Backbone as CSV, one residue per row, in Angstrom:
resi,resn,N_x,N_y,N_z,CA_x,CA_y,CA_z,C_x,C_y,C_z
1,MET,106.624,91.878,118.426,106.986,91.321,117.143,106.644,92.322,116.060
2,ASP,107.501,92.474,115.086,107.214,93.310,113.927,106.431,92.459,112.945
3,ASN,105.128,92.681,112.884,104.265,91.828,112.072,104.556,91.922,110.585
4,ALA,105.223,92.975,110.132,105.527,93.113,108.717,106.563,92.089,108.272
5,ASP,107.263,91.476,109.225,108.303,90.516,108.875,107.748,89.175,108.406
6,HIS,106.518,88.870,108.732,105.943,87.558,108.431,106.906,86.486,108.907
7,LYS,107.192,86.517,110.178,108.205,85.673,110.800,107.879,84.188,110.629
8,PRO,108.816,83.422,110.057,108.564,81.981,109.950,108.581,81.343,111.330
9,LEU,107.797,80.319,111.478,107.793,79.585,112.740,109.115,78.842,112.879
10,ASP,109.670,78.865,114.076,110.885,78.108,114.343,110.550,76.625,114.316
11,PRO,111.512,75.779,113.928,111.248,74.331,113.965,110.816,73.915,115.367
12,GLY,109.760,73.162,115.448,109.255,72.704,116.726,108.345,73.699,117.431
13,GLN,108.266,74.925,116.932,107.393,75.938,117.543,106.013,75.839,116.925
14,ASP,105.007,75.861,117.763,103.658,75.837,117.211,102.978,77.175,117.492
15,PRO,102.079,77.577,116.613,101.418,78.873,116.770,100.658,79.011,118.077
16,MET,100.120,77.919,118.604,99.381,78.015,119.866,100.317,78.405,120.998
17,SER,101.568,77.973,120.946,102.537,78.382,121.974,102.774,79.884,121.919
18,VAL,102.819,80.437,120.718,102.982,81.884,120.566,101.746,82.595,121.121
19,ALA,100.558,82.036,120.869,99.328,82.618,121.414,99.367,82.602,122.943
20,PHE,99.866,81.524,123.521,99.995,81.467,124.977,100.992,82.500,125.486
21,ASP,102.072,82.726,124.760,103.022,83.774,125.145,102.335,85.137,125.148
22,GLU,101.503,85.397,124.142,100.746,86.652,124.077,99.765,86.750,125.239
23,ALA,99.137,85.631,125.596,98.186,85.628,126.720,98.900,85.931,128.034
24,ARG,100.056,85.332,128.242,100.806,85.603,129.466,101.264,87.062,129.523
25,ALA,101.655,87.619,128.381,102.049,89.034,128.329,100.843,89.925,128.649
26,ALA,99.662,89.541,128.170,98.442,90.306,128.484,98.190,90.278,129.989
27,ALA,98.324,89.122,130.598,98.112,89.001,132.044,99.095,89.891,132.801
28,ALA,100.334,89.937,132.348,101.351,90.775,132.998,100.984,92.257,132.913
29,ARG,100.214,92.634,131.899,99.753,94.015,131.748,98.452,94.275,132.505
30,GLY,97.920,93.234,133.164,96.661,93.375,133.888,95.438,93.127,133.034
31,GLU,95.650,92.612,131.836,94.543,92.286,130.925,94.146,90.825,131.108
32,VAL,92.914,90.490,130.746,92.491,89.096,130.749,93.444,88.344,129.817
33,PRO,94.017,87.219,130.277,95.043,86.528,129.502,94.505,85.761,128.300
34,VAL,94.378,86.476,127.201,93.976,85.866,125.939,94.976,86.325,124.888
35,GLY,95.437,85.368,124.084,96.363,85.679,123.013,95.884,85.093,121.705
36,ALA,96.324,85.690,120.598,95.920,85.236,119.265,97.086,85.375,118.296
37,VAL,97.150,84.464,117.335,98.194,84.450,116.319,97.550,84.095,114.981
38,ILE,97.950,84.789,113.935,97.479,84.476,112.583,98.669,83.989,111.769
39,VAL,98.458,82.845,111.119,99.506,82.188,110.345,99.033,81.984,108.914
40,ARG,99.941,82.224,107.977,99.679,81.886,106.573,100.951,81.297,105.989
41,ASP,100.815,80.179,105.329,101.942,79.503,104.689,103.105,79.260,105.654
42,GLY,102.779,78.864,106.888,103.809,78.541,107.857,104.530,79.730,108.453
43,ARG,103.996,80.919,108.229,104.610,82.134,108.763,103.614,82.879,109.635
44,ILE,104.118,83.416,110.731,103.276,84.250,111.582,103.112,85.592,110.891
45,VAL,101.878,85.937,110.605,101.561,87.211,109.961,101.299,88.279,111.018
46,ALA,100.668,87.866,112.133,100.336,88.823,113.193,100.103,88.072,114.493
47,SER,100.338,88.766,115.592,100.024,88.210,116.906,99.626,89.361,117.816
48,ALA,98.852,89.030,118.833,98.394,90.067,119.763,97.862,89.413,121.024
49,GLY,97.853,90.205,122.081,97.210,89.823,123.327,96.135,90.848,123.634
50,ASN,95.249,90.501,124.533,94.172,91.425,124.911,94.730,92.782,125.348
51,ARG,94.032,93.876,124.978,94.418,95.228,125.385,93.225,96.175,125.594
52,PRO,92.024,95.685,125.929,90.902,96.612,126.088,91.105,97.649,127.189
53,ARG,91.676,97.237,128.306,91.887,98.189,129.417,92.942,99.217,129.026
54,GLU,94.067,98.725,128.523,95.169,99.611,128.163,94.761,100.626,127.098
55,LEU,94.055,100.172,126.081,93.661,101.048,124.975,92.323,101.742,125.213
56,ARG,91.658,101.388,126.334,90.322,101.915,126.624,89.400,101.708,125.411
57,ASP,89.422,100.470,124.941,88.713,100.103,123.716,88.104,98.716,123.911
58,PRO,86.783,98.619,124.053,86.164,97.312,124.285,86.337,96.345,123.120
59,SER,86.732,96.837,121.957,86.945,95.943,120.818,88.389,95.463,120.721
60,ALA,89.246,95.823,121.656,90.671,95.468,121.574,90.946,94.067,122.130
61,HIS,90.122,93.118,121.706,90.358,91.719,122.038,91.555,91.234,121.220
62,ALA,92.232,90.209,121.712,93.419,89.680,121.037,93.129,89.342,119.580
63,GLU,91.999,88.685,119.316,91.666,88.285,117.956,91.467,89.494,117.047
64,MET,90.772,90.503,117.559,90.511,91.708,116.767,91.826,92.409,116.413
65,LEU,92.710,92.538,117.391,93.996,93.190,117.146,94.839,92.390,116.156
66,ALA,94.849,91.065,116.302,95.614,90.229,115.374,95.048,90.331,113.960
67,ILE,93.725,90.341,113.839,93.101,90.474,112.515,93.463,91.818,111.894
68,ARG,93.360,92.886,112.669,93.725,94.213,112.150,95.171,94.246,111.677
69,ARG,96.068,93.688,112.490,97.494,93.686,112.144,97.765,92.838,110.906
70,ALA,97.091,91.701,110.804,97.280,90.835,109.636,96.768,91.513,108.374
71,CYS,95.621,92.162,108.459,95.078,92.876,107.290,96.046,93.975,106.842
72,GLU,96.607,94.673,107.813,97.574,95.720,107.478,98.831,95.119,106.857
73,ALA,99.342,94.047,107.458,100.564,93.422,106.959,100.388,92.857,105.553
74,LEU,99.193,92.322,105.275,98.920,91.713,103.968,98.248,92.679,102.998
75,ASP,97.966,93.893,103.470,97.351,94.933,102.648,96.041,94.452,102.011
76,ASP,95.188,93.876,102.854,93.915,93.345,102.367,92.945,93.269,103.540
77,GLU,91.664,93.483,103.295,90.671,93.352,104.364,90.221,91.909,104.544
78,ARG,90.660,91.045,103.688,90.324,89.628,103.772,91.585,88.813,104.004
79,LEU,91.435,87.715,104.711,92.580,86.887,105.079,92.385,85.428,104.647
80,PRO,92.074,85.202,103.370,91.905,83.814,102.923,93.241,83.078,103.034
81,GLY,93.166,81.822,103.361,94.382,81.034,103.510,95.072,81.243,104.843
82,CYS,94.482,82.057,105.704,95.066,82.313,107.027,94.356,81.484,108.093
83,ASP,95.128,81.076,109.076,94.602,80.329,110.212,94.806,81.152,111.472
84,LEU,93.817,81.134,112.345,93.844,81.896,113.587,93.914,80.937,114.766
85,TYR,94.912,81.143,115.614,95.101,80.361,116.831,94.849,81.281,118.011
86,MET,94.039,80.840,118.974,93.775,81.673,120.140,93.599,80.821,121.376
87,THR,93.750,81.459,122.509,93.718,80.720,123.760,92.323,80.594,124.360
88,LEU,91.340,81.274,123.791,89.973,81.217,124.305,88.990,81.247,123.143
89,GLU,87.907,80.531,123.291,86.844,80.526,122.278,86.414,81.966,121.977
90,PRO,86.296,82.321,120.694,85.914,83.696,120.334,84.516,84.077,120.790
91,CYS,84.371,85.357,121.129,83.064,85.925,121.459,82.336,86.254,120.148
92,THR,81.130,86.764,120.262,80.341,87.094,119.073,81.018,88.150,118.217
93,MET,81.562,89.190,118.833,82.232,90.246,118.077,83.399,89.676,117.279
94,CYS,84.208,88.868,117.931,85.380,88.307,117.266,84.978,87.291,116.196
95,ALA,83.944,86.508,116.461,83.456,85.557,115.461,82.991,86.305,114.211
96,GLY,82.320,87.428,114.391,81.893,88.230,113.242,83.085,88.715,112.437
97,ALA,84.114,89.203,113.110,85.311,89.678,112.414,86.013,88.532,111.697
98,ILE,86.059,87.365,112.325,86.669,86.182,111.701,85.938,85.840,110.415
99,SER,84.616,85.880,110.456,83.808,85.582,109.282,84.033,86.606,108.171
100,PHE,83.982,87.881,108.524,84.171,88.930,107.508,85.578,88.907,106.927
101,ALA,86.562,88.500,107.718,87.944,88.425,107.232,88.175,87.175,106.381
102,ARG,87.225,86.267,106.375,87.324,85.032,105.593,88.496,84.155,106.026
103,ILE,88.728,84.106,107.334,89.792,83.261,107.874,89.442,81.801,107.608
104,ARG,90.449,81.038,107.205,90.234,79.654,106.771,89.932,78.707,107.926
105,ARG,90.774,78.755,108.975,90.615,77.841,110.113,90.812,78.594,111.421
106,VAL,90.077,78.144,112.437,90.195,78.692,113.779,90.541,77.546,114.725
107,TYR,91.601,77.744,115.493,92.025,76.796,116.514,91.984,77.539,117.843
108,TYR,91.264,77.006,118.825,91.254,77.682,120.116,91.450,76.677,121.240
109,ALA,91.901,77.201,122.377,92.218,76.358,123.528,90.984,76.140,124.404
110,ALA,90.680,77.080,125.273,89.604,76.887,126.252,88.235,77.236,125.676
111,HIS,87.276,76.379,125.970,85.880,76.684,125.657,85.428,77.780,126.620
112,ASP,84.500,78.616,126.172,83.990,79.696,127.020,82.468,79.598,127.066
113,PRO,81.945,78.801,128.016,80.495,78.613,128.100,79.726,79.908,128.328
114,LYS,80.337,80.892,128.968,79.649,82.146,129.287,79.715,83.158,128.146
115,GLY,80.873,83.331,127.516,81.032,84.375,126.513,81.371,83.895,125.119
116,GLY,81.592,82.592,124.973,81.948,82.051,123.659,80.768,82.078,122.702
117,ALA,81.082,82.171,121.418,80.018,82.258,120.413,80.231,81.304,119.249
118,VAL,81.125,80.325,119.430,81.417,79.384,118.353,80.814,78.021,118.674
119,ASP,81.249,77.425,119.763,80.701,76.144,120.201,79.737,76.322,121.367
120,ASN,79.606,77.537,121.840,78.686,77.897,122.918,77.864,79.103,122.463
121,GLY,76.932,79.515,123.309,76.175,80.737,123.029,75.457,80.719,121.691
122,VAL,75.645,81.772,120.913,74.901,81.936,119.659,75.373,81.022,118.538
123,ARG,76.508,80.376,118.703,77.066,79.498,117.650,77.054,80.236,116.308
124,PHE,77.767,81.329,116.304,77.755,82.291,115.196,77.930,81.646,113.822
125,PHE,78.897,80.745,113.688,79.203,80.181,112.371,78.123,79.232,111.865
126,ASP,77.204,78.827,112.743,76.097,77.950,112.344,74.857,78.731,111.900
127,GLN,74.893,80.041,112.025,73.722,80.859,111.691,73.580,81.021,110.174
128,PRO,72.356,81.026,109.664,72.164,81.181,108.215,72.620,82.544,107.697
129,THR,72.735,83.519,108.562,73.179,84.851,108.134,74.703,84.987,108.122
130,CYS,75.406,83.958,108.543,76.875,83.992,108.543,77.371,83.830,107.106
131,HIS,78.144,84.790,106.638,78.622,84.787,105.250,79.731,83.779,105.001
132,HIS,80.569,83.543,105.990,81.692,82.615,105.844,81.919,81.925,107.180
133,ALA,81.986,80.611,107.150,82.251,79.845,108.361,83.584,79.106,108.193
134,PRO,84.552,79.413,109.045,85.829,78.696,108.967,85.695,77.295,109.558
135,GLU,86.692,76.465,109.287,86.800,75.211,110.020,87.179,75.594,111.445
136,VAL,86.610,74.917,112.438,86.881,75.253,113.836,87.338,74.006,114.586
137,TYR,88.413,74.177,115.349,88.970,73.119,116.179,89.169,73.673,117.586
138,GLY,88.367,73.233,118.522,88.437,73.746,119.885,88.985,72.735,120.864
139,GLY,89.395,73.220,122.022,89.856,72.362,123.094,91.334,72.002,123.027
140,ILE,92.105,72.695,122.202,93.541,72.431,122.072,94.259,73.045,123.278
141,ARG,94.897,72.228,124.078,95.580,72.690,125.304,94.606,73.418,126.236
142,GLU,93.396,72.900,126.278,92.326,73.540,127.039,92.644,73.667,128.522
143,SER,93.181,72.623,129.131,93.447,72.695,130.571,94.493,73.757,130.887
144,GLU,95.480,73.932,130.024,96.501,74.962,130.221,95.884,76.365,130.152
145,ALA,95.022,76.583,129.170,94.362,77.887,129.025,93.417,78.146,130.195
146,ALA,92.675,77.135,130.592,91.744,77.293,131.718,92.505,77.625,132.988
147,ALA,93.648,76.991,133.209,94.452,77.271,134.403,94.972,78.704,134.379
148,LEU,95.412,79.162,133.217,95.906,80.534,133.087,94.805,81.545,133.430
149,LEU,93.616,81.313,132.921,92.479,82.196,133.212,92.088,82.124,134.685
150,ARG,92.032,80.916,135.227,91.645,80.740,136.635,92.633,81.443,137.558
151,GLU,93.928,81.275,137.309,94.946,81.935,138.129,94.830,83.458,138.045
152,PHE,94.563,83.958,136.865,94.428,85.404,136.679,93.272,85.942,137.520
153,PHE,92.109,85.307,137.401,90.932,85.798,138.112,91.019,85.570,139.612
154,GLU,91.658,84.483,140.041,91.870,84.277,141.480,92.739,85.388,142.057
155,GLY,93.719,85.839,141.283,94.579,86.929,141.719,93.870,88.255,141.816
156,LYS,92.748,88.396,141.128,91.956,89.633,141.144,91.005,89.690,142.331
157,ARG,90.738,88.530,142.937,89.755,88.480,144.031,90.365,88.847,145.346
């Protein structure tokens, strides 16, 4: 997708479905199937799937790439009024970037008891040192995301 287009969502299309498309594309590339989409005013500003292996970059998580692309598309290091949809609960690194970007709302599919940092682990947004805490909604299409992850890892064994 050309993120500079700020593509409007098609009628009946939801951003989480686009995030799932990004996750499936990541899996096809051999990456952990996680996808992320940033929306502002009903338009997709940026989307991405995981690429740490491909880019040889441990910070190339779907959320980080989507945030970078959205900042570039909007010509700003902050993303107020933007909502982030992702297929997996953000890790600590991604939660920090979400906070610094001032993202308004976070919607995620599968909880991540091992690596998540929002509703699990360090609970980043609940810390007194967190500068900005978005509204968070987890568990959206959780079983679908969990199945996608489980199938991916079973295929690796």
